[in-house]
Amino acid sequence: MIKSRGTEYSNIGICGIASRMLPLVLNRQLIKILEDLGIPNDVFIDLQDRAINELRASVSPISNAASLLDMHNVGSSSQTTWLLRKMQSMGLALSDDIFFRDLLDAVVLIQLQQLKYRTRIPVKAGATFYGIMDETNILAEGEVCCTRIDKEGISRHALGTVAVARSPALHPGDIQVAKAVEVSKVSPLRSLHNCIVFSSKGERDLPSQLAGGDLDGDLCHVIWDQKLIPRACQQPASYPRLPPLDIGRQVTRKDMADFFLRLMEQDQLGRVATQHQILADQHELGSLHADCRKLAALHSTAVDFSKTGIPPDFLAPGRKVKIEKRGILFDPETIDLMEHDDPRRVGEPKPMRYYESKKILGILYRSIDERAFFKDLHKRTAILKDDTKPSTGVLADLWDYVRAATAGIEWEHYVEYAANMRESYEAAVFDIILQYSPHPTEQLEEIEVFIGNIICRTGYRSKRQKEFTTGMKEKYDREVRTFIAAMREGNTVGEEYEALRLSMACLYVGLQAPKERKERIEGCRRDTWGWIAAAACLRELEAYQEGRDVGPLRKAMRRLKTGLGY
């Protein structure tokens, strides 16, 4: 199959690999379709309650907290989860540390917001796989093969009836049922893991029935929880593939620039999806209603707009909705709901009146009370906290341990250099806060930068905030890796265990009160430098205790990579 023709290029780019099983998380679209296909409300409520209980249990013991941070990729560049587990093994009282509790609160709050405002409900009896075609012709029509590697490294097969879907899913036929089978031990399919293999037989392939999938890196949701598998499925959508727009001549740079401008002006993907969600909730038939099916077709065209150049055809402007408790009020004079006259609230929804939805999405939304959740959570964690003695912070206790384990190691002559490193780090964090704060009057907290996620004060996260979150995390991770490499490679002195001495000085500097600087903003209340230095210091301490001085080797590798152009 030829996807597109281009110039000869000998390199190949890897966009993603199936090195691990991706979790399955239900979203609003999938939940709505499953509801319309007959899945009882109690099933979704039970799944959400289970997710909330797991959040409560994730803050203690420390191993659970570290797993929570690992699961959501928090502190990966700073090796935070490794540090937490190491501290736990050393018997340090992490539950008494203010920064650690604030860190967990921030991560739990973000996950709770994901549950409440985006209905992101994890499903244990399911997974997300890369979809591929069976080139061996072993699988029969309607059969799939799903093999995954679990956390223990054991190969497991999904067997029996499974539900398969892709995102985004708006048409009720975007969720289909297949038969998962286990192939023979001599089959080439046996060596495939963390993917779903579709049969190549039949009048119409199953991937194309799932929101028009074409297996060009598609991620497919597979559910083997029998409570979530519909007894009957709808006929899949069959949208004709639109040929790309042909301008009848060679494409120029001006054509490309004009197209990008046109794409930004006419891209209505988000609006179509939002209107579909509104109508699916209002109509008794939900996503099965004719209006929702029309919007699903428009959404399919809008998804391919960037590739075909053909925008969705809106025959008439949609009616804007103002909603209240007693019913629905349509107001054609209402301006775009996703735009705001106040420049400080760009990207936030305008004030609207709402009605109380009787459908599952409304029930799930109202069942989560953030205040009650955190009140209960803090009661649970207060039991673990030792208030009988004043806490000087877990990093201070760690410093005492490091000093005792490195008796005789001189590090004081690195303090000035370490202080300069901390100054540079704080300046980098300061720049990130200024660059990615939603507004100058609402600056980020340093802990938001540390966890790589912007906490939404209202629970609603706009597209702009999502983009800011991604950019902020990428930039901060680069900065942290640079500073950790500088610590663990040592200075240019070249003395024995230089990296250990420097990382000790960095940890010592991290325990000192931050310097009062004019440009230090209110958001930088929690100093994270000490935690980054602590992880690097413990790594070097392990090498020292094993008699390994790897600092010079790291510097040599860095020089080699620089010379090779990496």
Coordinates of C-alpha atoms in Angstrom, one line a residue, residues 50-474:
R50 CA -12.9 2.3 41.9
A51 CA -10.6 5.0 40.3
I52 CA -11.4 7.4 43.1
N53 CA -10.6 4.8 45.8
E54 CA -7.3 4.1 44.1
L55 CA -6.5 7.8 44.2
R56 CA -7.1 7.8 47.9
A57 CA -4.9 4.8 48.4
S58 CA -2.2 6.2 46.2
V59 CA -0.8 8.6 48.8
S60 CA 0.2 5.9 51.3
P61 CA 2.3 4.0 51.7
I62 CA 5.2 5.6 49.9
S63 CA 5.5 2.8 47.4
N64 CA 2.0 3.6 46.2
A65 CA 2.8 7.3 46.0
A66 CA 5.9 6.5 43.9
S67 CA 3.8 4.3 41.6
L68 CA 1.3 7.1 41.2
L69 CA 4.1 9.5 40.1
D70 CA 5.5 6.8 37.8
M71 CA 2.2 6.1 36.2
H72 CA 1.7 9.8 35.3
N73 CA 5.3 10.5 34.3
V74 CA 5.9 13.0 37.1
G75 CA 9.5 13.8 38.0
S76 CA 11.0 11.3 35.5
S77 CA 13.8 13.7 34.5
S78 CA 14.7 14.5 38.1
Q79 CA 14.5 10.8 39.2
T80 CA 11.9 11.7 41.9
T81 CA 10.3 8.3 42.1
W82 CA 13.6 6.5 42.5
L83 CA 14.5 9.1 45.2
L84 CA 11.2 8.4 47.1
R85 CA 11.7 4.7 47.1
K86 CA 15.3 5.1 48.2
M87 CA 14.3 7.4 51.1
Q88 CA 11.7 4.9 52.1
S89 CA 14.2 2.1 52.3
M90 CA 16.4 4.4 54.5
G91 CA 13.5 4.8 56.9
L92 CA 13.1 8.6 56.4
A93 CA 9.8 10.1 57.4
L94 CA 8.5 11.4 54.0
S95 CA 4.9 11.9 55.3
D96 CA 6.2 14.7 57.5
D97 CA 7.7 16.7 54.6
I98 CA 5.6 19.7 53.5
F99 CA 6.9 19.6 49.9
F100 CA 6.2 15.9 49.5
R101 CA 2.6 16.3 50.7
D102 CA 2.1 19.3 48.4
L103 CA 3.6 17.3 45.5
L104 CA 1.1 14.5 46.1
D105 CA -1.8 16.8 46.5
A106 CA -1.0 18.5 43.2
V107 CA -0.8 15.2 41.3
V108 CA -3.9 13.8 42.9
L109 CA -5.8 17.0 42.2
I110 CA -4.9 16.8 38.5
Q111 CA -6.0 13.2 38.3
L112 CA -9.3 14.0 40.1
Q113 CA -9.9 16.8 37.6
Q114 CA -9.3 14.4 34.8
L115 CA -12.0 12.2 36.2
K116 CA -14.5 14.9 36.9
Y117 CA -14.1 17.3 34.0
R118 CA -12.9 15.0 31.2
T119 CA -14.4 11.7 32.5
R120 CA -11.1 9.9 32.0
I121 CA -11.9 6.6 33.7
P122 CA -9.2 3.9 33.7
V123 CA -10.3 0.3 32.9
K124 CA -8.1 -2.5 34.2
A125 CA -9.7 -5.2 32.0
G126 CA -8.6 -3.5 28.8
A127 CA -5.6 -1.9 27.1
T128 CA -4.6 0.3 24.2
F129 CA -2.6 -1.3 21.4
Y130 CA -1.1 -0.5 18.1
G131 CA -3.2 -2.0 15.3
I132 CA -1.6 -4.1 12.6
M133 CA -2.9 -6.4 9.8
D134 CA -2.5 -10.2 9.8
E135 CA -0.2 -10.7 6.8
T136 CA -0.1 -14.5 7.4
N137 CA -3.9 -14.9 6.7
I138 CA -4.2 -17.1 9.8
L139 CA -7.0 -15.2 11.5
A140 CA -10.5 -15.7 10.3
E141 CA -13.0 -13.0 9.6
G142 CA -14.0 -11.2 12.8
E143 CA -11.0 -12.6 14.7
V144 CA -8.2 -10.6 16.4
C145 CA -5.1 -11.6 18.3
C146 CA -4.1 -9.5 21.3
T147 CA -1.0 -10.4 23.3
R148 CA 0.4 -8.1 26.0
I149 CA 3.3 -8.1 28.4
D150 CA 2.2 -7.3 31.9
K151 CA 4.3 -5.6 34.6
E152 CA 5.8 -8.9 35.7
G153 CA 7.0 -9.5 32.1
I154 CA 4.6 -12.4 31.5
S155 CA 2.9 -12.8 28.1
R156 CA -0.9 -12.8 28.4
H157 CA -3.6 -13.2 25.8
A158 CA -7.0 -11.7 25.6
L159 CA -9.5 -14.4 24.8
G160 CA -13.1 -14.5 23.9
T161 CA -15.4 -11.6 23.1
V162 CA -13.8 -8.2 23.1
A163 CA -14.9 -4.7 22.2
V164 CA -12.6 -2.7 19.9
A165 CA -12.7 1.0 19.3
R166 CA -10.6 4.0 18.2
S167 CA -10.6 7.6 19.3
P168 CA -12.1 9.9 18.4
A169 CA -15.4 7.9 18.3
L170 CA -18.6 9.8 17.5
H171 CA -20.6 7.4 15.4
P172 CA -22.4 4.6 17.3
G173 CA -20.9 2.1 15.0
D174 CA -17.3 3.1 15.9
I175 CA -17.3 0.5 18.7
Q176 CA -17.4 -3.1 17.3
V177 CA -17.2 -6.6 18.9
A178 CA -14.6 -9.2 17.8
K179 CA -13.4 -12.6 18.8
A180 CA -10.0 -12.7 20.4
V181 CA -8.1 -15.9 19.8
E182 CA -4.8 -17.5 20.7
V183 CA -2.7 -18.6 17.7
S184 CA -0.6 -21.7 17.6
K185 CA 2.9 -21.7 19.1
V186 CA 4.5 -22.0 15.6
S187 CA 2.6 -19.0 14.2
P188 CA 4.7 -15.8 13.5
L189 CA 2.0 -13.9 15.3
R190 CA 3.1 -15.5 18.5
S191 CA 6.1 -13.3 18.6
L192 CA 4.1 -10.0 18.5
H193 CA 3.3 -8.3 21.8
N194 CA 1.5 -5.2 22.9
C195 CA -0.5 -4.9 19.7
I196 CA -3.8 -6.1 18.2
V197 CA -3.6 -8.1 15.0
F198 CA -6.7 -7.7 12.7
S199 CA -7.8 -10.3 10.2
S200 CA -7.3 -9.6 6.6
K201 CA -10.3 -11.6 5.5
G202 CA -13.9 -10.6 4.9
E203 CA -15.9 -8.1 2.8
R204 CA -14.7 -5.1 4.9
D205 CA -11.8 -5.0 7.3
L206 CA -12.5 -4.3 10.9
P207 CA -10.0 -1.3 11.3
S208 CA -11.9 0.7 8.7
Q209 CA -15.1 0.2 10.7
L210 CA -13.5 1.9 13.7
A211 CA -13.9 5.6 12.8
G212 CA -12.2 4.9 9.5
G213 CA -8.9 3.5 10.7
D214 CA -6.2 2.6 8.2
L215 CA -3.5 1.1 10.5
D216 CA -0.9 3.9 9.9
G217 CA 0.1 3.9 13.5
D218 CA -3.5 3.7 14.8
L219 CA -4.0 3.1 18.5
C220 CA -6.9 0.8 19.2
H221 CA -8.8 0.4 22.5
V222 CA -9.5 -3.2 23.4
I223 CA -11.9 -4.1 26.2
W224 CA -12.3 -7.6 27.6
D225 CA -14.3 -6.6 30.7
Q226 CA -17.6 -8.4 29.8
K227 CA -19.6 -5.7 31.6
L228 CA -18.5 -3.1 29.1
I229 CA -19.1 -5.2 26.0
P230 CA -22.3 -4.3 24.2
R231 CA -24.6 -7.2 23.3
A232 CA -25.5 -5.6 20.0
C233 CA -23.5 -3.2 17.9
Q234 CA -24.6 -0.6 15.3
Q235 CA -23.6 -0.7 11.7
P236 CA -20.3 1.1 11.2
A237 CA -20.2 4.3 9.3
S238 CA -19.2 4.2 5.7
Y239 CA -17.9 7.6 4.6
P240 CA -16.6 7.9 1.0
R241 CA -12.9 8.8 1.1
L242 CA -12.5 12.3 -0.3
P243 CA -9.6 12.7 -2.8
P244 CA -7.1 15.4 -1.9
L245 CA -7.7 18.8 -3.4
D246 CA -5.9 19.0 -6.8
I247 CA -4.9 22.5 -7.8
G248 CA -3.7 21.3 -11.2
R249 CA -0.1 22.5 -10.9
Q250 CA 3.0 22.2 -8.7
V251 CA 2.5 23.3 -5.2
T252 CA 4.4 26.5 -4.2
R253 CA 5.4 27.9 -0.8
K254 CA 2.6 30.5 -1.2
D255 CA 0.1 27.7 -1.7
M256 CA 1.3 26.0 1.6
A257 CA 1.2 29.3 3.5
D258 CA -2.3 30.0 2.2
F259 CA -3.5 26.6 3.1
F260 CA -2.2 26.9 6.7
L261 CA -4.0 30.2 7.0
R262 CA -7.2 28.6 5.6
L263 CA -6.8 25.6 7.9
M264 CA -6.6 27.9 11.0
E265 CA -9.6 29.9 9.8
Q266 CA -11.9 27.0 8.9
D267 CA -10.9 24.2 11.3
Q268 CA -14.1 23.3 13.1
L269 CA -13.1 20.0 14.6
G270 CA -13.5 21.0 18.2
R271 CA -16.8 22.8 17.6
V272 CA -18.3 19.7 15.8
A273 CA -17.2 17.4 18.7
T274 CA -18.6 19.8 21.3
Q275 CA -21.9 20.2 19.5
H276 CA -22.1 16.4 19.1
Q277 CA -21.7 16.0 22.9
I278 CA -24.5 18.5 23.5
L279 CA -27.0 17.0 21.2
A280 CA -26.1 13.4 22.2
D281 CA -27.0 14.4 25.8
Q282 CA -30.2 16.2 24.9
H283 CA -31.7 13.6 22.5
E284 CA -33.3 10.5 24.0
L285 CA -31.6 8.3 21.4
G286 CA -28.2 9.9 22.2
S287 CA -25.5 9.3 19.6
L288 CA -28.0 7.1 17.7
H289 CA -30.0 10.2 16.7
A290 CA -29.9 11.4 13.1
D291 CA -28.5 14.8 14.1
C292 CA -25.6 13.1 15.9
R293 CA -24.9 10.8 12.9
K294 CA -24.7 13.9 10.7
L295 CA -22.3 15.6 13.1
A296 CA -20.2 12.3 13.1
A297 CA -19.9 12.5 9.4
L298 CA -18.9 16.2 9.6
H299 CA -16.3 15.3 12.2
S300 CA -14.8 12.6 9.9
T301 CA -14.4 15.2 7.2
A302 CA -12.9 17.7 9.6
V303 CA -10.4 15.2 10.9
D304 CA -9.0 14.8 7.3
F305 CA -9.2 18.5 6.5
S306 CA -5.4 18.9 7.1
K307 CA -4.7 16.1 4.6
T308 CA -7.3 16.5 2.0
G309 CA -7.7 20.3 2.0
I310 CA -11.5 19.9 2.0
P311 CA -13.3 21.4 5.0
P312 CA -16.6 20.1 6.4
D313 CA -19.6 21.5 4.7
F314 CA -21.9 23.4 7.1
L315 CA -25.2 23.9 5.4
A316 CA -26.4 26.2 8.2
P317 CA -24.9 27.9 11.2
G318 CA -25.4 25.9 14.4
R319 CA -27.6 27.2 17.2
K320 CA -25.8 28.4 20.3
V321 CA -27.1 27.0 23.5
K322 CA -27.9 28.6 26.8
I323 CA -29.2 26.1 29.3
E324 CA -30.9 26.3 32.7
K325 CA -32.4 24.0 35.3
R326 CA -35.9 23.9 33.8
G327 CA -34.9 23.3 30.2
I328 CA -32.9 24.3 27.2
L329 CA -32.9 27.8 25.7
F330 CA -31.4 28.4 22.3
D331 CA -30.0 31.8 21.6
P332 CA -28.8 32.4 18.0
E333 CA -27.3 35.8 19.0
T334 CA -24.8 34.2 21.4
I335 CA -21.2 34.6 20.3
D336 CA -18.7 31.7 20.2
L337 CA -18.8 29.9 23.5
M338 CA -15.1 29.3 23.4
E339 CA -14.1 32.9 23.0
H340 CA -14.2 35.5 25.8
D341 CA -14.2 39.3 25.6
D342 CA -12.0 39.6 28.7
P343 CA -8.3 39.1 27.5
R344 CA -7.4 37.7 30.9
R345 CA -9.8 34.8 30.3
V346 CA -8.9 33.9 26.7
G347 CA -9.6 30.2 26.2
E348 CA -12.0 29.9 29.1
P349 CA -15.7 29.3 28.5
K350 CA -18.1 32.2 28.8
P351 CA -20.6 32.1 31.6
M352 CA -23.6 29.8 30.7
R353 CA -26.7 28.5 32.2
Y354 CA -26.9 24.7 32.6
Y355 CA -29.4 22.0 33.0
E356 CA -29.0 18.9 35.1
S357 CA -28.3 16.1 32.7
K358 CA -29.9 12.7 33.4
K359 CA -27.5 10.9 31.2
I360 CA -24.4 9.0 32.5
L361 CA -21.9 11.9 31.8
G362 CA -23.9 14.2 34.0
I363 CA -24.3 11.6 36.7
L364 CA -20.6 10.9 36.7
Y365 CA -19.7 14.6 36.8
R366 CA -21.9 15.4 39.8
S367 CA -20.8 12.4 41.8
I368 CA -17.3 13.8 42.4
D369 CA -16.9 16.4 45.1
E370 CA -13.4 17.7 45.2
R371 CA -13.7 19.4 48.6
A372 CA -15.1 16.4 50.3
F373 CA -12.4 14.2 48.6
F374 CA -9.5 16.2 49.9
K375 CA -11.0 16.7 53.3
D376 CA -11.2 12.9 53.6
L377 CA -7.7 12.5 52.1
H378 CA -6.1 14.8 54.5
K379 CA -7.8 13.1 57.4
R380 CA -6.2 9.8 56.2
T381 CA -2.7 11.3 55.8
A382 CA -2.9 13.1 59.2
I383 CA -3.0 9.7 60.8
L384 CA 0.4 8.8 59.3
K385 CA 2.0 12.1 60.2
D386 CA 4.1 12.3 63.4
D387 CA 3.3 15.5 65.1
T388 CA 5.1 14.6 68.3
K389 CA 8.4 16.1 67.0
P390 CA 9.1 19.1 64.9
S391 CA 10.1 18.2 61.3
T392 CA 13.1 20.0 59.8
G393 CA 12.3 18.4 56.4
V394 CA 13.2 15.1 55.0
L395 CA 16.1 16.6 53.0
A396 CA 17.7 17.7 56.2
D397 CA 17.5 14.1 57.5
L398 CA 18.9 12.9 54.2
W399 CA 21.8 15.4 54.5
D400 CA 22.7 14.0 57.9
Y401 CA 22.8 10.5 56.4
V402 CA 25.0 11.6 53.5
R403 CA 27.4 13.4 55.9
A404 CA 27.8 10.3 58.0
A405 CA 28.3 8.0 55.0
T406 CA 31.0 10.2 53.5
A407 CA 33.1 11.0 56.6
G408 CA 36.4 12.4 55.4
I409 CA 35.2 13.5 52.0
E410 CA 35.8 17.3 51.5
W411 CA 33.2 19.1 49.6
E412 CA 33.1 22.6 51.0
H413 CA 35.3 24.1 48.2
Y414 CA 32.5 23.3 45.8
V415 CA 29.8 25.4 47.6
E416 CA 30.3 28.5 45.6
Y417 CA 30.1 26.6 42.3
A418 CA 27.0 24.8 43.6
A419 CA 25.4 28.1 44.6
N420 CA 26.0 29.5 41.1
M421 CA 24.3 26.3 39.7
R422 CA 21.3 26.9 41.9
E423 CA 21.1 30.5 40.8
S424 CA 21.1 29.4 37.1
Y425 CA 18.5 26.7 37.9
E426 CA 16.2 29.2 39.6
A427 CA 16.6 31.6 36.7
A428 CA 15.6 28.9 34.3
V429 CA 12.5 28.0 36.4
F430 CA 11.7 31.7 36.6
D431 CA 11.8 32.0 32.8
I432 CA 9.6 29.0 32.4
I433 CA 7.0 30.4 34.9
L434 CA 6.9 33.7 33.0
Q435 CA 6.8 32.0 29.6
Y436 CA 4.0 29.5 30.4
S437 CA 1.9 31.3 32.9
P438 CA -1.7 31.6 31.6
H439 CA -1.6 35.3 32.4
P440 CA 0.9 37.7 34.1
T441 CA -1.5 38.2 37.0
E442 CA -2.0 34.4 37.5
Q443 CA 1.6 33.1 37.6
L444 CA 2.4 29.4 38.0
E445 CA 3.6 27.8 41.2
E446 CA 7.1 26.2 41.1
I447 CA 5.5 22.9 42.0
E448 CA 3.5 23.0 38.8
V449 CA 6.7 23.3 36.8
F450 CA 8.2 20.5 38.8
I451 CA 5.4 18.0 38.1
G452 CA 5.1 19.2 34.5
N453 CA 1.4 20.1 34.6
I454 CA -0.6 23.3 34.9
I455 CA -3.3 23.0 37.5
C456 CA -6.6 24.5 36.2
R457 CA -8.2 26.6 38.9
T458 CA -11.7 26.1 37.4
G459 CA -11.2 22.5 36.4
Y460 CA -11.7 23.3 32.7
R461 CA -8.5 23.1 30.6
S462 CA -8.5 25.0 27.3
K463 CA -6.5 24.0 24.2
R464 CA -4.1 26.8 24.9
Q465 CA -3.4 25.5 28.4
K466 CA -2.9 22.0 27.1
E467 CA -0.3 23.3 24.6
F468 CA 1.4 25.3 27.4
T469 CA 1.5 22.2 29.6
T470 CA 3.2 20.2 27.0
G471 CA 5.8 22.9 26.1
M472 CA 6.5 23.6 29.8
K473 CA 7.2 20.0 30.6
E474 CA 9.5 19.5 27.7

